[in-house]
Coordinates of C-alpha atoms in Angstrom, one line a residue:
X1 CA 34.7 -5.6 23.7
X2 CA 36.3 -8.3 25.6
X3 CA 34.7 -9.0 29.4
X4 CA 36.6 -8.5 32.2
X5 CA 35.6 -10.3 35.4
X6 CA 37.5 -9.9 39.3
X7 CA 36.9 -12.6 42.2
X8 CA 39.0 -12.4 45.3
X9 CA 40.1 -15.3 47.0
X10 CA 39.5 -14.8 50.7
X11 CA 38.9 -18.1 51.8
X12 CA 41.7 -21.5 51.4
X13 CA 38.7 -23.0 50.7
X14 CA 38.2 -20.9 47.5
X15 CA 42.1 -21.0 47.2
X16 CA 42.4 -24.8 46.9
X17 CA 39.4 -25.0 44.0
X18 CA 41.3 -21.8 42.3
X19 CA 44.1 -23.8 42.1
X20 CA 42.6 -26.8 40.9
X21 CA 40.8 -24.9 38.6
X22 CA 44.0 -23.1 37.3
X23 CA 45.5 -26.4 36.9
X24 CA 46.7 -27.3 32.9
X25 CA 46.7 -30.9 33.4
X26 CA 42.7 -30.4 32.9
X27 CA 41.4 -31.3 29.6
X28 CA 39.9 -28.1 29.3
X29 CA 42.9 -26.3 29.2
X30 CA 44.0 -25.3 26.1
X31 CA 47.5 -23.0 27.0
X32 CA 49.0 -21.8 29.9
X33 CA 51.5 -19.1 31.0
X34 CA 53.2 -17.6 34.0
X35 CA 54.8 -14.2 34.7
X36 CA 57.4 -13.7 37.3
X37 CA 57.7 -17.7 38.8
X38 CA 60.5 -19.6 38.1
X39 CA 59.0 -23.0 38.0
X40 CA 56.0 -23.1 36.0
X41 CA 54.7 -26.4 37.6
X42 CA 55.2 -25.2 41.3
X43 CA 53.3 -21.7 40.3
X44 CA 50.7 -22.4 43.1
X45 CA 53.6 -23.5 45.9
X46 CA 55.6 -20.4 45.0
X47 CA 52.5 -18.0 45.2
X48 CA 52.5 -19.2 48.9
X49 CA 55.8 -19.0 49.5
X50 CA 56.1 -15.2 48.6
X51 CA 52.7 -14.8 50.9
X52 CA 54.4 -15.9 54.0
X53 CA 57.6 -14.3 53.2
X54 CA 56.0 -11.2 52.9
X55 CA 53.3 -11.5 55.8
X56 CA 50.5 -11.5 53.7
X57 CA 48.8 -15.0 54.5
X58 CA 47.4 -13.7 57.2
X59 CA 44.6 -10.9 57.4
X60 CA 46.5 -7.2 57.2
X61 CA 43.8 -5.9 59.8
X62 CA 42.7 -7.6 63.2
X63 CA 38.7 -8.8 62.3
X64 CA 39.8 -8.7 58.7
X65 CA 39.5 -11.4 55.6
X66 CA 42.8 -12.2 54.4
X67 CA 42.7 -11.9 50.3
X68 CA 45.8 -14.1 49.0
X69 CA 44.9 -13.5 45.1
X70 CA 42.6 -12.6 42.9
X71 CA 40.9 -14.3 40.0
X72 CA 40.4 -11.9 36.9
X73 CA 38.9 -13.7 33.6
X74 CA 39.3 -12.1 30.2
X75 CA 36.4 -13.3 28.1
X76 CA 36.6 -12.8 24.4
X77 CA 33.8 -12.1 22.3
X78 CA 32.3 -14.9 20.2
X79 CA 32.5 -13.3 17.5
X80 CA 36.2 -12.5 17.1
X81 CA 37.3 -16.3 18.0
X82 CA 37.9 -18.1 15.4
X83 CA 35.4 -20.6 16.5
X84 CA 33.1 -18.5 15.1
X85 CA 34.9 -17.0 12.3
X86 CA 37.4 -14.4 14.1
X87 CA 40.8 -13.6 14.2
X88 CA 41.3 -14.6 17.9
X89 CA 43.4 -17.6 18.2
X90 CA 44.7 -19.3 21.1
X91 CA 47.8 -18.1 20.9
X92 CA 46.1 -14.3 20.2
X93 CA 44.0 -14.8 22.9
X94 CA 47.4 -15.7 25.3
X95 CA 49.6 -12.9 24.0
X96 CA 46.6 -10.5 24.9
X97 CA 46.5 -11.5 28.1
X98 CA 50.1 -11.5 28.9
X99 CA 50.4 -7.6 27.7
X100 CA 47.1 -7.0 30.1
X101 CA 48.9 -8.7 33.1
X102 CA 51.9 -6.7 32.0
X103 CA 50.1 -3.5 31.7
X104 CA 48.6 -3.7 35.1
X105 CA 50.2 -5.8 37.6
X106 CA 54.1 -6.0 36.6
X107 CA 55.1 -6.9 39.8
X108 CA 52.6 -9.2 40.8
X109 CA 53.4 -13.7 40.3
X110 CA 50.2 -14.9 37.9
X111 CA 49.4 -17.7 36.2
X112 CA 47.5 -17.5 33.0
X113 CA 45.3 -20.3 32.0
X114 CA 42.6 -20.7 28.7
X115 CA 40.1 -22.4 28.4
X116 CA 37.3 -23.0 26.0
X117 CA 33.9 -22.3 27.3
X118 CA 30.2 -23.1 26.1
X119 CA 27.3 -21.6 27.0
X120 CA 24.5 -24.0 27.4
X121 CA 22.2 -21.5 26.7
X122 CA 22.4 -20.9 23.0
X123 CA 25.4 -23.9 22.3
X124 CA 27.9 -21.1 21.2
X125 CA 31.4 -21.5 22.0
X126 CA 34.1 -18.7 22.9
X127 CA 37.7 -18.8 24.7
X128 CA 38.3 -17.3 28.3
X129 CA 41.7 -16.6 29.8
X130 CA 42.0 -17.2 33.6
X131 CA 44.4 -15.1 35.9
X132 CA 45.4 -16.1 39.4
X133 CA 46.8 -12.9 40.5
X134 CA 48.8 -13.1 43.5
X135 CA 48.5 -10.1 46.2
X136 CA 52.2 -10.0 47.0
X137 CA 53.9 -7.0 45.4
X138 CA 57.4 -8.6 44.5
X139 CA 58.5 -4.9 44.2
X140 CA 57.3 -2.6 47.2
X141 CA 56.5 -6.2 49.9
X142 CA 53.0 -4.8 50.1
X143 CA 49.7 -6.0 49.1
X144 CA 48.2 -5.5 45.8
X145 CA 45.6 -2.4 46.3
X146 CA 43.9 -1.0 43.2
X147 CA 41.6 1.6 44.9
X148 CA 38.1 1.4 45.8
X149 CA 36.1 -1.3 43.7
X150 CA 33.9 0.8 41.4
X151 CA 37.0 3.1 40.2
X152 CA 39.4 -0.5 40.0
X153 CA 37.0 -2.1 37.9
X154 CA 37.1 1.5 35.6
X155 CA 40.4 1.0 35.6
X156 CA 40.9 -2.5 34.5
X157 CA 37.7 -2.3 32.0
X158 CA 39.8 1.1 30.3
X159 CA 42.8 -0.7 29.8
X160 CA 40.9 -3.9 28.0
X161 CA 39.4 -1.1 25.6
X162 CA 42.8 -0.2 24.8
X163 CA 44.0 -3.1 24.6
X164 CA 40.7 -4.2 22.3
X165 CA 41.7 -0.9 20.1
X166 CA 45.0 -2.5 19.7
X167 CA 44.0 -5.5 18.6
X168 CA 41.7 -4.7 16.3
X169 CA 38.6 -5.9 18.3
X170 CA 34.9 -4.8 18.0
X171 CA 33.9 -2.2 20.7
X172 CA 30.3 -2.4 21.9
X173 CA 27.6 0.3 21.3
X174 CA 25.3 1.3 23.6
X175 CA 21.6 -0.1 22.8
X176 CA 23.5 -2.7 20.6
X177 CA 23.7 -6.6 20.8
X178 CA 27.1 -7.4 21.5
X179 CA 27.2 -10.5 19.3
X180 CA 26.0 -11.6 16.5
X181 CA 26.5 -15.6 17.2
X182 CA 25.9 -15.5 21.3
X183 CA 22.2 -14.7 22.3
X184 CA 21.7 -12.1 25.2
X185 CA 22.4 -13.8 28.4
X186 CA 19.5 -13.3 31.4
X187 CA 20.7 -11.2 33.9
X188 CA 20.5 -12.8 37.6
X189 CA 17.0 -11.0 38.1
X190 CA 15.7 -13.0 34.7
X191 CA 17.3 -16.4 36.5
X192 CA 15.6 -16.0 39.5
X193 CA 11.7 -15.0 38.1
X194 CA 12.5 -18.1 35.8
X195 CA 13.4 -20.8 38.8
X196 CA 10.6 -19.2 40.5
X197 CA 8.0 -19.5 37.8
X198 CA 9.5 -23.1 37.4
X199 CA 9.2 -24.1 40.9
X200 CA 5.3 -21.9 40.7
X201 CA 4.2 -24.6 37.8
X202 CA 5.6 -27.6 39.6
X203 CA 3.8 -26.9 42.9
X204 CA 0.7 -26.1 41.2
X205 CA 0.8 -29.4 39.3
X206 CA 1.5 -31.4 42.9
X207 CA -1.8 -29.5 44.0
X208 CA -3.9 -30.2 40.9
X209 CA -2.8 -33.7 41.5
X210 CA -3.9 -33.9 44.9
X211 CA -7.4 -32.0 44.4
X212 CA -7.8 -33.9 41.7
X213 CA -7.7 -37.5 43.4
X214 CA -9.2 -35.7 46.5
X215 CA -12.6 -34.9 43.9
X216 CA -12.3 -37.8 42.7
X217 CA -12.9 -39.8 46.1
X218 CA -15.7 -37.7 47.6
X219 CA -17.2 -38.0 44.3
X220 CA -17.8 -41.7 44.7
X221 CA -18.8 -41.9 48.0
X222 CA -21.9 -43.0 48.7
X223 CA -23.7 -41.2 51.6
X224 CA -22.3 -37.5 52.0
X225 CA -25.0 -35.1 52.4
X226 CA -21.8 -31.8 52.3
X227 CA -19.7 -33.2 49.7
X228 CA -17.5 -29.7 49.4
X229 CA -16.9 -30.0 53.5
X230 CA -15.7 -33.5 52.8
X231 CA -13.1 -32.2 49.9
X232 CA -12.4 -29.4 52.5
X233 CA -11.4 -31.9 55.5
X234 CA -9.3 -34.1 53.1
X235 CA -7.3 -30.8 51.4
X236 CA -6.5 -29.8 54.9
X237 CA -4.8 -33.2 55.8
X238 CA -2.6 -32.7 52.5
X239 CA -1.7 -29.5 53.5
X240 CA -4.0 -27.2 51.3
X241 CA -6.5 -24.9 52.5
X242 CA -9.7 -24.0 50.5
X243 CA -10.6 -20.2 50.8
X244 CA -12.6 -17.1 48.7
X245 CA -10.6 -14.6 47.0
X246 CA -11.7 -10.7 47.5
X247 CA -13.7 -11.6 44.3
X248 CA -15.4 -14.8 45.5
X249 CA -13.9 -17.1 43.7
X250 CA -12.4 -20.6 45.1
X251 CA -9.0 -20.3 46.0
X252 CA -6.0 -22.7 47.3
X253 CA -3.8 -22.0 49.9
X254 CA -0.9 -24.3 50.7
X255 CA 3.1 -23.5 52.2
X256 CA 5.6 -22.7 49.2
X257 CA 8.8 -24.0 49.2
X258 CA 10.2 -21.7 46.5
X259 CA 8.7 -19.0 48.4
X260 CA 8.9 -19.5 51.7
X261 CA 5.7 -18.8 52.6
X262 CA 2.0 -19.5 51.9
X263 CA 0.5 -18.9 48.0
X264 CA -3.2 -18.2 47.2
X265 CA -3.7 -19.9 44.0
X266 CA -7.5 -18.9 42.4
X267 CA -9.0 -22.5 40.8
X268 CA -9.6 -20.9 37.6
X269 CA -5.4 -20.4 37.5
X270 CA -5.0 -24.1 38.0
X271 CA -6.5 -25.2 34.5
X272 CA -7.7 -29.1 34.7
X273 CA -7.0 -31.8 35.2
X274 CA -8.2 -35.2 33.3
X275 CA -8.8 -38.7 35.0
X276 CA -7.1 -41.1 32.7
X277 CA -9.2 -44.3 33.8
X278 CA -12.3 -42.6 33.3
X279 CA -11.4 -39.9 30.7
X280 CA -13.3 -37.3 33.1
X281 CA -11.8 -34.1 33.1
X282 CA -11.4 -32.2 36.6
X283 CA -11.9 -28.2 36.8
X284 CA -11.1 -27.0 40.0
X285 CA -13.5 -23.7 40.0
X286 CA -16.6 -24.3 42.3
X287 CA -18.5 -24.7 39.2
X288 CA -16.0 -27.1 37.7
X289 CA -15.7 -29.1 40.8
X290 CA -19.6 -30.0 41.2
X291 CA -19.5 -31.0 37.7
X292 CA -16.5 -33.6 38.2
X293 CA -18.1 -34.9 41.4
X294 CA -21.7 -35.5 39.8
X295 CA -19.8 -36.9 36.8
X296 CA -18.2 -39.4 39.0
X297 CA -20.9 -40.2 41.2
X298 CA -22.8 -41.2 38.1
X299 CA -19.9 -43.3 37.6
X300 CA -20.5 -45.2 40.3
X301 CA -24.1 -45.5 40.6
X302 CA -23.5 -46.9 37.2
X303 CA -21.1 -49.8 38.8
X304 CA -23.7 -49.9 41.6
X305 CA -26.7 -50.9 39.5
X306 CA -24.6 -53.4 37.7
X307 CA -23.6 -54.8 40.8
X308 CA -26.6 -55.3 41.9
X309 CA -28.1 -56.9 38.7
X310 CA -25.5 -59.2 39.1
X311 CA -26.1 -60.1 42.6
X312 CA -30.3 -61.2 41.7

C-alpha cells in the first residue's frame, strides 16, 4: 500500500523551507505538476496571493496558529517502483498523484513535486510525491477543513487504498512485512533506546578512561597508606562518585548528559580497561582494582630499584 503522510504549515518559517523544498530546480526533483495555478513557476507567489485575497494569512481565530497549507507525501512502496523491479514509473507515480489531489481537494491550488528518496538504513531506493496543498478553497472562500485528525487521516488513507486497487498495487496484510526489498524501519521509540544506548556506551568509556588513569596514578605513588581514599578524592574532582550498590558491589556515579540526570554504573558493567604502555589490564571491581594498583606499584618499585642501582 502506498504511505500517506500530512504536515501542516503553521509557521512562515516552515512555509519558506516548504517552498524551497517544493522547488524543481533541485536536483532531486525528478517531475513536477500543478493543479489549478496559472503560472507553474509563480505556484508559491500565487498560493499567497489567493491567501490574502481570501483572508486566510492570518489566524481564523483570535490566540490561533494560522495554517496556510499543508504538506501531504505519497510514498510508494519499494517494491512496485521500478527501481526495484515494479511497474511504478515516474510518470505512474505523477498520474497517481494528480487523480489523488483530484479526488480529494478539487478546489484547492497544489503543487506536486517527486523526488527519489533513499533510506540510509538498508540503501534501498523508492520515489515520493510531495503535495503543497493550499488552504484556500477556490470554490466556497473558506479554509480547507477535513474533520477532526484521526477520521481525516481515515479518510485520505481509504481513498489511497482505492486508488492502490486501481492501480494494481500490493495491499498490506496485517502481521506481514510490507516489502520485500526495504527492511522494517525502527519506530521513534527503537530511535530513541538506540541514541540512548549509544550515548550510555560513550559515557561509560569517558569514565573507564578516567578511572583508569586515576588507578593508574595512585598505583604508583609512593607513600599512601589508603590507596582506595586517594582514587576516591581524585574520581570526585573528575566528577564521579564511588558508592555500594544494594548488593555491595562498587559502583560509579557521575551526571548523564543523555539522561539528564545521575547514572549508577556497577564496576563489573564497565568491563576493562588495558594500559597500552604497560600492557596491564584495569578491572574496575574492588577486586579488579587492588589487582591493577599492586600490578603497577610493582611497576614502579621495579624502576625504583633500577634507579637506584644506577645511582651507586
Amino acid at each position: 500500500m502506498t504511505a500517506i503522510k500530512q504536515t501542516s504549515v503553521c509557521s512562515e518559517k516552515h512555509l519558506a523551507r516548504l517552498r524551497d523544498y517544493l522547488s524543481w530546480d533541485r536536483d532531486k526533483a525528478l517531475a513536477h505538476g500543478t493543479q489549478n495555478i496559472i503560472d507553474d513557476d509563480r505556484w508559491f507567489q500565487e498560493m499567497a496571493d489567493t491567501r490574502a485575497a481570501m483572508g486566510h494569512d492570518r489566524p481564523g481565530k483570535a490566540g490561533a496558529k494560522c495554517t496556510y497549507m499543508q504538506h501531504q507525501i505519497l510514498g510508494f512502496l519499494p517494491d512496485e517502483c521500478d527501481l526495484n523491479g515494479g511497474k511504478m514509473t515516474p510518470e505512474l507515480c505523477m498520474r497517481y498523484a494528480r487523480e489523488y489531489v483530484a479526488e480529494r481537494y478539487p478546489n484547492q491550488e497544489v503543487v506536486m513535486v517527486l523526488h527519489r528518496e533513499r533510506c540510509r538504513a538498508d540503501a534501498t531506493d523508492r520515489y515520493a510525491v510531495h503535495l503543497g496543498i493550499n488552504r484556500s478553497d477556490l470554490e466556497t472562500g473558506r479554509r480547507l477543513d477535513e474533520g477532526p485528525a484521526r477520521k481525516a487521516a481515515a479518510s485520505r488513507v481509504k481513498t489511497v487504498r482505492t486508488l492502490d486497487e486501481r492501480y494494481g498495487l500490493r495491499q498490506l496484510e496485517r502481521g506481514k512485512a510490507n516489502s520485500r526489498v526495504h527492511a522494517r524501519q525502527p519506530g521513534r521509540a527503537e530511535r530513541d533506546m538506540a541514541r540512548k544506548g549509544q550515548a550510555e556506551r560513550s559515557e561509560n568509556a569517558r569514565v573507564r578512561v578516567a578511572v583508569a588513569r586515576r588507578i593508574e596514578e595512585v598505583g604508583r605513588m609512593r607513600d599512601c597508606p589508603d590507596r582506595m581514599g586517594e582514587l576516591e578524592r581524585r574520581l570526585r574532582r573528575d566528577g564521579i562518585e564511588l558508592a555500594r550498590s544494594k548488593g555491595g558491589s562498587l559502583q560509579y556515579r557521575f551526571f548523564s548528559k543523555a539522561l539528564g540526570a545521575v547514572r549508577k554504573v556497577n564496576g563489573g558493567r564497565l568491563g576493562f580497561a588495558v594500559d597500552r604502555s604497560t600492557g596491564i589490564a584495569v578491572r574496575f571491581t574492588l577486586r579488579g582494582i587492588a589487582t591493577a594498583m599492586r600490578a603497577f606499584w610493582e611497576l614502579e618499585r621495579r624502576a625504583l630499584e633500577n634507579q637506584n642501582g644506577r645511582d651507586d
